[in-house]
PDB file of C-alpha atoms in Angstrom:
ATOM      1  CA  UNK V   1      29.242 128.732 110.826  1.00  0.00           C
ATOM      2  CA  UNK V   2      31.652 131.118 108.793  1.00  0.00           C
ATOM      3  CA  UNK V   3      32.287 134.669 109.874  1.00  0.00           C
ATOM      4  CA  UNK V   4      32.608 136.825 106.995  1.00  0.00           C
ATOM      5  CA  UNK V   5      33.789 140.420 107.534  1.00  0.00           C
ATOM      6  CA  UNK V   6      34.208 143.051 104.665  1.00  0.00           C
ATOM      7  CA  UNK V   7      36.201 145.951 106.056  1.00  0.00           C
ATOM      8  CA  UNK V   8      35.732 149.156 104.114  1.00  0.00           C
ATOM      9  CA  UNK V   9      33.537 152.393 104.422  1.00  0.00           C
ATOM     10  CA  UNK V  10      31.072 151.734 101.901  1.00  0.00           C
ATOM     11  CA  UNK V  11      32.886 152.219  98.596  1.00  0.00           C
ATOM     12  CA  UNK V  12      31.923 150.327  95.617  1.00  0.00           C
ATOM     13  CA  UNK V  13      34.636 147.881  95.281  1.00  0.00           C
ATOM     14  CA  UNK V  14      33.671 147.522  99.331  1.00  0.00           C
ATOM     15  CA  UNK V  15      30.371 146.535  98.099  1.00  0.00           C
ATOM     16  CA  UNK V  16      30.895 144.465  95.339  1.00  0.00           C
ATOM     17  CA  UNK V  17      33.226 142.344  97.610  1.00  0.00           C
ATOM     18  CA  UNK V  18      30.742 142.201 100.042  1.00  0.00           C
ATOM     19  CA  UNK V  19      28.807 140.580  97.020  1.00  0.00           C
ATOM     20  CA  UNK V  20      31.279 138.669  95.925  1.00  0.00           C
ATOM     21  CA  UNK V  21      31.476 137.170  99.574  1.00  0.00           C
ATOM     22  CA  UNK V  22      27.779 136.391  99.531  1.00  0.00           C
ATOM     23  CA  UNK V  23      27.873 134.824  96.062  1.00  0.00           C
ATOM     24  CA  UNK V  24      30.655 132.021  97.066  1.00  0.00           C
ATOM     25  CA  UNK V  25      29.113 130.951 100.326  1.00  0.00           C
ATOM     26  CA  UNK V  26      25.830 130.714  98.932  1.00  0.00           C
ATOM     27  CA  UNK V  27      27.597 128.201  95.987  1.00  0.00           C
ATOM     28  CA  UNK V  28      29.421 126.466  98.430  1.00  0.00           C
ATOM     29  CA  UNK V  29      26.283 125.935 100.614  1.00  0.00           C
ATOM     30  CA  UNK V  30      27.652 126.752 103.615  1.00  0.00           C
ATOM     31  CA  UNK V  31      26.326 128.653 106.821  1.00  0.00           C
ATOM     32  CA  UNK V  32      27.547 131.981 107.163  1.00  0.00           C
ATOM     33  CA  UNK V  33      27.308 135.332 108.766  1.00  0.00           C
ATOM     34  CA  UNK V  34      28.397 138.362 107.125  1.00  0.00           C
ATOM     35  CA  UNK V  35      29.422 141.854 108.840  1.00  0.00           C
ATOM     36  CA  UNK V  36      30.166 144.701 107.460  1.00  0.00           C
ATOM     37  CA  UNK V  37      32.883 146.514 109.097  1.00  0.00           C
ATOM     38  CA  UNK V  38      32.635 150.447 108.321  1.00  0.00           C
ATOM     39  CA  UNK V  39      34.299 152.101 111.264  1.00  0.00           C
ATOM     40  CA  UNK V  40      38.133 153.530 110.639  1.00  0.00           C
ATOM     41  CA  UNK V  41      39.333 152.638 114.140  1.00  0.00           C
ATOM     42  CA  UNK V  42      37.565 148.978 113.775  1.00  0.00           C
ATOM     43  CA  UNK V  43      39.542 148.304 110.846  1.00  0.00           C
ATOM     44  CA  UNK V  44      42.607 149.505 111.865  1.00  0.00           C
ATOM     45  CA  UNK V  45      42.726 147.714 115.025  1.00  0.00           C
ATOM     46  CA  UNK V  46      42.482 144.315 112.603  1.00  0.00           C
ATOM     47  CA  UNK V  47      45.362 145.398 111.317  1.00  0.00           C
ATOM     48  CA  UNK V  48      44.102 146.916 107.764  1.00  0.00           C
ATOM     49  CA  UNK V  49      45.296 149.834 106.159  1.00  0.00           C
ATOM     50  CA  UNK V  50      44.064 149.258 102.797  1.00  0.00           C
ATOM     51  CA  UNK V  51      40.409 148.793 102.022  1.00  0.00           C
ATOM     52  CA  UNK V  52      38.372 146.936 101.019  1.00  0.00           C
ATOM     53  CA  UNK V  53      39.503 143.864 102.612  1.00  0.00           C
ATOM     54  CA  UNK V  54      37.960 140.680 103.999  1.00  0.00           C
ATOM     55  CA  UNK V  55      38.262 138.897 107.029  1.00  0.00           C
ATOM     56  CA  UNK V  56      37.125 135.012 107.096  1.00  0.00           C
ATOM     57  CA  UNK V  57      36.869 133.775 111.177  1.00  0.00           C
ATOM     58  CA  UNK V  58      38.957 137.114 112.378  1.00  0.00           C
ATOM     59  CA  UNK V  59      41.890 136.347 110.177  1.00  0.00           C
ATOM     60  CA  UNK V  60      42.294 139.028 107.330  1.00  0.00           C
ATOM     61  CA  UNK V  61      42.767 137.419 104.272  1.00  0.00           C
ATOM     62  CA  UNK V  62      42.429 139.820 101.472  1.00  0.00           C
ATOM     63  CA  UNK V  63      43.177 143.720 101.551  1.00  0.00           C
ATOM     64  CA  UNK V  64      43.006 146.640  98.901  1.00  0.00           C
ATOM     65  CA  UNK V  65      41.360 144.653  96.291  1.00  0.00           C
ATOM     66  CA  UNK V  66      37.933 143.153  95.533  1.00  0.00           C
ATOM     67  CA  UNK V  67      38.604 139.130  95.490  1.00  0.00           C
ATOM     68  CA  UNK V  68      36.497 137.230  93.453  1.00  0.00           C
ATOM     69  CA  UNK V  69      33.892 135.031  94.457  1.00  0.00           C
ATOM     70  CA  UNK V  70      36.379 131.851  93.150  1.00  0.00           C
ATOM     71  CA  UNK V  71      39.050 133.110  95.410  1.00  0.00           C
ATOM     72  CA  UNK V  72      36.640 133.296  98.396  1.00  0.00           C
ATOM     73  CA  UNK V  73      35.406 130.158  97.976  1.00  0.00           C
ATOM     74  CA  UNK V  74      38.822 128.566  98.084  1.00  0.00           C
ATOM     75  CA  UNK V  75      39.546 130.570 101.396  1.00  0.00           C
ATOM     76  CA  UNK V  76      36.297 129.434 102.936  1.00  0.00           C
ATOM     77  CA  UNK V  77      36.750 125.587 101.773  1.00  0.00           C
TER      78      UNK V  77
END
C-alpha cells in the first residue's frame, strides 16, 4: 500500500493536490492511504519549506507547486 502525504495548511492549491493525488491512484488502481499533513512543525521536520508539497512513502517528492495527477502517477508507478 502507497502512503500519500500532502503537506500544506489547507490552501487551495494544497487541496487541489490533494485531489490530484487521489485522482492518479484511483487510475492507476492501486491501494493507497492518503494524509494530510497541516501542522507547521510536521512539515518542517520533513524537510519542506515550501507548500504544498507531496510526500509518496516518506520521501518528499514535489514542493511549492500543485503536480498533476500525470506526474503523480509516474512517481507512484
Amino acid at each position: 500500500m502507497k502512503k500519500i502525504q500532502v503537506l500544506g495548511t489547507g490552501c487551495p492549491k494544497c487541496k487541489k493536490l490533494a485531489e490530484n493525488a487521489e485522482a492518479a491512484a484511483e487510475e492507476l488502481g492501486i491501494e493507497y492511504e492518503i494524509e494530510k499533513v497541516t501542522q507547521l512543525n510536521d512539515i518542517m521536520q520533513m524537510g519542506v519549506m515550501m507548500t504544498p508539497a507531496l510526500a509518496i512513502d516518506g520521501e518528499v517528492k514535489v514542493t511549492g507547486k500543485t503536480a498533476s495527477p500525470e506526474d503523480i502517477k509516474a512517481m507512484l508507478a
